Every structure is written in structure tokens, then in C-alpha cells.
Amino acid sequence: MSEGARALRIQLLIAFLCVALVFYFVMLGRIAMAFIMSGSVAAVGLGLAIMIMPLIGVWVMVTTVRAGLAHQRLARQAKEEGMELDVSALPRMPSGRIERDAADKLFETVRDELEHDPNNWRRWYRLARAYDYAGDRSRAREAMRKAVELEERE
């Protein structure tokens, strides 16, 4: 399967999941309204509590999709500029993941690049990718947020 076809399938899956979530949120909202309209104090309280869940769900869905689109934009720009990390020659475990020592060495190289150019979103993007290859997802997300922030200012 080509990379473009794979990307399209993933985008269609994400769109389907978003539509399914919106349907779920609407149904949950209807249930909440039924509780609220019943007039019973306990049911009104429960209805208000249930109403919060779709609101939080919509917020999470929108922020996640926005972040994903921003990350895709940075990935596309980094690739066009030749700044994407080349990990094709790194040794891999049977699972396909990059071996830990190789990922750590890659991370050190990218971190050194960042120290020399800390205000460049491309360096933060590369750091986020290196964190991801090293298995540190939380730091990868933080570095990617910083990359997006710097790119938007540019």
C-alpha cells in the first residue's frame, strides 16, 4: 500500500471516529436533558453531571485533532526541507522498534543540535521525534508543543 493511500485511510478512520464521537455526545446530551427535564432534584443533578461529559469530550476531540494537524504540518515542512530524522540505518529489534542504544545516541546528537539553535522549531521537532524513538512519549509531546509554538511565531 502506498504512503498516500495509507494516510488517506488513517484520515478517513479519524473522520469516522470523530463522527461516531459526536453522535455519542449528542445521545449523551439527550439523556442528560431527559434527566434535567424530569424535575427531580437528584435527576437534575445527575443530568447536569452527565452534560459535562460531552462538553469535555468535544474539547478533548477538538484539541487532539488540532494538535495532530499541526504535527502533520510540521512533519511535512521538515520533510520538504530535508530536516526529518533518517533512522533507516539504525539497528532494530525483532518488533521493529529502534534498539535503545541507537535511539539514545540519536537523541544525544539531536539534543546537541538543539543547544546550538534553541529557537528553531525544526530542532524542537527533531528532538520530539528523537524522544519518540527513544520511547519517552511525554517528553516527545512537550517538545512537539514547543516546536508548534515556535513555528506559529515564525
PDB file of C-alpha atoms in Angstrom:
ATOM      1  CA  MET A   1       0.000   0.000   0.000  1.00  0.00           C
ATOM      2  CA  SER A   2       1.373   3.415  -0.933  1.00  0.00           C
ATOM      3  CA  GLU A   3       2.083   6.027   1.712  1.00  0.00           C
ATOM      4  CA  GLY A   4      -0.615   8.316   0.282  1.00  0.00           C
ATOM      5  CA  ALA A   5      -3.260   5.583   0.377  1.00  0.00           C
ATOM      6  CA  ARG A   6      -2.277   4.700   3.940  1.00  0.00           C
ATOM      7  CA  ALA A   7      -2.525   8.352   5.004  1.00  0.00           C
ATOM      8  CA  LEU A   8      -5.956   8.645   3.375  1.00  0.00           C
ATOM      9  CA  ARG A   9      -7.193   5.521   5.181  1.00  0.00           C
ATOM     10  CA  ILE A  10      -5.977   6.910   8.503  1.00  0.00           C
ATOM     11  CA  GLN A  11      -7.670  10.261   7.835  1.00  0.00           C
ATOM     12  CA  LEU A  12     -10.929   8.513   6.942  1.00  0.00           C
ATOM     13  CA  LEU A  13     -10.715   6.427  10.116  1.00  0.00           C
ATOM     14  CA  ILE A  14     -10.148   9.562  12.202  1.00  0.00           C
ATOM     15  CA  ALA A  15     -13.094  11.280  10.498  1.00  0.00           C
ATOM     16  CA  PHE A  16     -15.310   8.244  11.153  1.00  0.00           C
ATOM     17  CA  LEU A  17     -14.274   8.154  14.816  1.00  0.00           C
ATOM     18  CA  CYS A  18     -14.972  11.883  15.187  1.00  0.00           C
ATOM     19  CA  VAL A  19     -18.442  11.466  13.665  1.00  0.00           C
ATOM     20  CA  ALA A  20     -19.100   8.490  15.963  1.00  0.00           C
ATOM     21  CA  LEU A  21     -17.980  10.537  18.976  1.00  0.00           C
ATOM     22  CA  VAL A  22     -20.202  13.460  18.002  1.00  0.00           C
ATOM     23  CA  PHE A  23     -23.153  11.045  17.681  1.00  0.00           C
ATOM     24  CA  TYR A  24     -22.314   9.615  21.112  1.00  0.00           C
ATOM     25  CA  PHE A  25     -22.051  13.117  22.615  1.00  0.00           C
ATOM     26  CA  VAL A  26     -25.441  14.091  21.146  1.00  0.00           C
ATOM     27  CA  MET A  27     -27.054  10.954  22.544  1.00  0.00           C
ATOM     28  CA  LEU A  28     -25.449  11.548  25.939  1.00  0.00           C
ATOM     29  CA  GLY A  29     -26.686  15.141  25.836  1.00  0.00           C
ATOM     30  CA  ARG A  30     -30.224  13.934  25.098  1.00  0.00           C
ATOM     31  CA  ILE A  31     -30.097  11.587  28.080  1.00  0.00           C
ATOM     32  CA  ALA A  32     -28.811  14.419  30.255  1.00  0.00           C
ATOM     33  CA  MET A  33     -31.653  16.676  29.090  1.00  0.00           C
ATOM     34  CA  ALA A  34     -34.194  13.951  29.889  1.00  0.00           C
ATOM     35  CA  PHE A  35     -32.844  13.771  33.423  1.00  0.00           C
ATOM     36  CA  ILE A  36     -32.896  17.556  33.763  1.00  0.00           C
ATOM     37  CA  MET A  37     -36.460  17.839  32.424  1.00  0.00           C
ATOM     38  CA  SER A  38     -37.749  15.254  34.899  1.00  0.00           C
ATOM     39  CA  GLY A  39     -37.724  17.900  37.623  1.00  0.00           C
ATOM     40  CA  SER A  40     -36.466  15.635  40.378  1.00  0.00           C
ATOM     41  CA  VAL A  41     -33.592  17.266  42.289  1.00  0.00           C
ATOM     42  CA  ALA A  42     -31.427  14.148  42.108  1.00  0.00           C
ATOM     43  CA  ALA A  43     -32.175  13.624  38.406  1.00  0.00           C
ATOM     44  CA  VAL A  44     -31.421  17.275  37.604  1.00  0.00           C
ATOM     45  CA  GLY A  45     -28.097  16.974  39.425  1.00  0.00           C
ATOM     46  CA  LEU A  46     -27.292  13.766  37.561  1.00  0.00           C
ATOM     47  CA  GLY A  47     -28.346  15.337  34.266  1.00  0.00           C
ATOM     48  CA  LEU A  48     -26.043  18.315  34.829  1.00  0.00           C
ATOM     49  CA  ALA A  49     -23.191  15.966  35.711  1.00  0.00           C
ATOM     50  CA  ILE A  50     -23.822  13.895  32.573  1.00  0.00           C
ATOM     51  CA  MET A  51     -23.952  17.089  30.452  1.00  0.00           C
ATOM     52  CA  ILE A  52     -20.360  17.873  31.438  1.00  0.00           C
ATOM     53  CA  MET A  53     -19.045  14.679  29.844  1.00  0.00           C
ATOM     54  CA  PRO A  54     -19.940  15.580  26.229  1.00  0.00           C
ATOM     55  CA  LEU A  55     -18.518  19.078  26.729  1.00  0.00           C
ATOM     56  CA  ILE A  56     -15.227  17.673  27.971  1.00  0.00           C
ATOM     57  CA  GLY A  57     -15.283  15.071  25.181  1.00  0.00           C
ATOM     58  CA  VAL A  58     -15.756  17.697  22.474  1.00  0.00           C
ATOM     59  CA  TRP A  59     -12.934  19.785  23.939  1.00  0.00           C
ATOM     60  CA  VAL A  60     -10.579  16.770  24.023  1.00  0.00           C
ATOM     61  CA  MET A  61     -11.522  15.725  20.488  1.00  0.00           C
ATOM     62  CA  VAL A  62     -11.035  19.222  19.035  1.00  0.00           C
ATOM     63  CA  THR A  63      -7.697  19.826  20.777  1.00  0.00           C
ATOM     64  CA  THR A  64      -6.419  16.384  19.765  1.00  0.00           C
ATOM     65  CA  VAL A  65      -7.373  16.854  16.113  1.00  0.00           C
ATOM     66  CA  ARG A  66      -5.871  20.365  16.067  1.00  0.00           C
ATOM     67  CA  ALA A  67      -2.617  19.082  17.572  1.00  0.00           C
ATOM     68  CA  GLY A  68      -2.497  16.213  15.081  1.00  0.00           C
ATOM     69  CA  LEU A  69      -2.971  18.583  12.150  1.00  0.00           C
ATOM     70  CA  ALA A  70      -0.248  20.883  13.491  1.00  0.00           C
ATOM     71  CA  HIS A  71       2.128  17.933  13.904  1.00  0.00           C
ATOM     72  CA  GLN A  72       1.399  16.782  10.351  1.00  0.00           C
ATOM     73  CA  ARG A  73       2.113  20.289   9.066  1.00  0.00           C
ATOM     74  CA  LEU A  74       5.488  20.345  10.832  1.00  0.00           C
ATOM     75  CA  ALA A  75       6.329  16.854   9.589  1.00  0.00           C
ATOM     76  CA  ARG A  76       5.523  17.866   6.012  1.00  0.00           C
ATOM     77  CA  GLN A  77       7.623  21.034   6.261  1.00  0.00           C
ATOM     78  CA  ALA A  78      10.541  19.222   7.911  1.00  0.00           C
ATOM     79  CA  LYS A  79      10.480  16.571   5.192  1.00  0.00           C
ATOM     80  CA  GLU A  80      10.365  19.196   2.424  1.00  0.00           C
ATOM     81  CA  GLU A  81      13.350  20.962   3.987  1.00  0.00           C
ATOM     82  CA  GLY A  82      15.314  17.738   4.480  1.00  0.00           C
ATOM     83  CA  MET A  83      15.171  18.053   8.275  1.00  0.00           C
ATOM     84  CA  GLU A  84      13.382  14.766   9.025  1.00  0.00           C
ATOM     85  CA  LEU A  85      15.447  12.308  11.045  1.00  0.00           C
ATOM     86  CA  ASP A  86      16.860   9.469   8.963  1.00  0.00           C
ATOM     87  CA  VAL A  87      16.519   6.321  11.036  1.00  0.00           C
ATOM     88  CA  SER A  88      16.661   3.840   8.158  1.00  0.00           C
ATOM     89  CA  ALA A  89      20.190   2.657   9.014  1.00  0.00           C
ATOM     90  CA  LEU A  90      19.623   2.286  12.755  1.00  0.00           C
ATOM     91  CA  PRO A  91      19.545  -1.252  14.168  1.00  0.00           C
ATOM     92  CA  ARG A  92      16.115  -2.561  15.079  1.00  0.00           C
ATOM     93  CA  MET A  93      14.706  -5.100  17.474  1.00  0.00           C
ATOM     94  CA  PRO A  94      12.592  -8.004  16.154  1.00  0.00           C
ATOM     95  CA  SER A  95       9.494  -5.901  16.965  1.00  0.00           C
ATOM     96  CA  GLY A  96      10.676  -3.235  14.500  1.00  0.00           C
ATOM     97  CA  ARG A  97      11.458  -0.631  17.162  1.00  0.00           C
ATOM     98  CA  ILE A  98      14.856   1.021  17.086  1.00  0.00           C
ATOM     99  CA  GLU A  99      17.325  -0.508  19.537  1.00  0.00           C
ATOM    100  CA  ARG A 100      17.549   1.505  22.743  1.00  0.00           C
ATOM    101  CA  ASP A 101      21.283   2.334  22.497  1.00  0.00           C
ATOM    102  CA  ALA A 102      20.906   3.567  18.916  1.00  0.00           C
ATOM    103  CA  ALA A 103      17.852   5.656  19.841  1.00  0.00           C
ATOM    104  CA  ASP A 104      19.716   7.160  22.817  1.00  0.00           C
ATOM    105  CA  LYS A 105      22.695   8.039  20.612  1.00  0.00           C
ATOM    106  CA  LEU A 106      20.368   9.643  18.061  1.00  0.00           C
ATOM    107  CA  PHE A 107      18.727  11.600  20.878  1.00  0.00           C
ATOM    108  CA  GLU A 108      22.105  12.912  22.107  1.00  0.00           C
ATOM    109  CA  THR A 109      23.000  14.096  18.599  1.00  0.00           C
ATOM    110  CA  VAL A 110      19.682  15.892  18.157  1.00  0.00           C
ATOM    111  CA  ARG A 111      19.876  17.422  21.650  1.00  0.00           C
ATOM    112  CA  ASP A 112      23.321  18.844  20.794  1.00  0.00           C
ATOM    113  CA  GLU A 113      21.860  20.389  17.617  1.00  0.00           C
ATOM    114  CA  LEU A 114      19.108  21.999  19.695  1.00  0.00           C
ATOM    115  CA  GLU A 115      21.590  23.501  22.164  1.00  0.00           C
ATOM    116  CA  HIS A 116      23.238  25.394  19.281  1.00  0.00           C
ATOM    117  CA  ASP A 117      19.919  26.604  17.825  1.00  0.00           C
ATOM    118  CA  PRO A 118      17.277  26.635  20.616  1.00  0.00           C
ATOM    119  CA  ASN A 119      14.778  28.967  18.915  1.00  0.00           C
ATOM    120  CA  ASN A 120      14.410  26.920  15.740  1.00  0.00           C
ATOM    121  CA  TRP A 121      11.186  24.916  15.557  1.00  0.00           C
ATOM    122  CA  ARG A 122      12.898  22.371  13.282  1.00  0.00           C
ATOM    123  CA  ARG A 123      15.345  21.469  16.057  1.00  0.00           C
ATOM    124  CA  TRP A 124      12.481  21.058  18.538  1.00  0.00           C
ATOM    125  CA  TYR A 125      10.606  18.911  16.010  1.00  0.00           C
ATOM    126  CA  ARG A 126      13.678  16.710  15.586  1.00  0.00           C
ATOM    127  CA  LEU A 127      14.034  16.485  19.365  1.00  0.00           C
ATOM    128  CA  ALA A 128      10.399  15.411  19.671  1.00  0.00           C
ATOM    129  CA  ARG A 129      10.958  12.688  17.081  1.00  0.00           C
ATOM    130  CA  ALA A 130      14.148  11.552  18.861  1.00  0.00           C
ATOM    131  CA  TYR A 131      12.293  11.374  22.187  1.00  0.00           C
ATOM    132  CA  ASP A 132       9.621   9.314  20.464  1.00  0.00           C
ATOM    133  CA  TYR A 133      12.182   6.901  19.003  1.00  0.00           C
ATOM    134  CA  ALA A 134      13.771   6.630  22.460  1.00  0.00           C
ATOM    135  CA  GLY A 135      10.354   5.735  23.911  1.00  0.00           C
ATOM    136  CA  ASP A 136       9.823   8.878  26.005  1.00  0.00           C
ATOM    137  CA  ARG A 137       6.343   9.877  24.830  1.00  0.00           C
ATOM    138  CA  SER A 138       5.644  12.557  27.438  1.00  0.00           C
ATOM    139  CA  ARG A 139       8.809  14.498  26.605  1.00  0.00           C
ATOM    140  CA  ALA A 140       8.141  13.962  22.915  1.00  0.00           C
ATOM    141  CA  ARG A 141       4.739  15.661  23.322  1.00  0.00           C
ATOM    142  CA  GLU A 142       6.308  18.566  25.250  1.00  0.00           C
ATOM    143  CA  ALA A 143       8.994  19.074  22.606  1.00  0.00           C
ATOM    144  CA  MET A 144       6.397  18.892  19.820  1.00  0.00           C
ATOM    145  CA  ARG A 145       4.257  21.516  21.581  1.00  0.00           C
ATOM    146  CA  LYS A 146       7.320  23.769  21.718  1.00  0.00           C
ATOM    147  CA  ALA A 147       8.014  23.127  18.016  1.00  0.00           C
ATOM    148  CA  VAL A 148       4.432  24.047  17.091  1.00  0.00           C
ATOM    149  CA  GLU A 149       4.585  27.177  19.232  1.00  0.00           C
ATOM    150  CA  LEU A 150       7.859  28.329  17.633  1.00  0.00           C
ATOM    151  CA  GLU A 151       6.652  27.517  14.117  1.00  0.00           C
ATOM    152  CA  GLU A 152       3.457  29.521  14.639  1.00  0.00           C
ATOM    153  CA  ARG A 153       5.502  32.528  15.775  1.00  0.00           C
ATOM    154  CA  GLU A 154       7.745  32.296  12.716  1.00  0.00           C
TER     155      GLU A 154
END
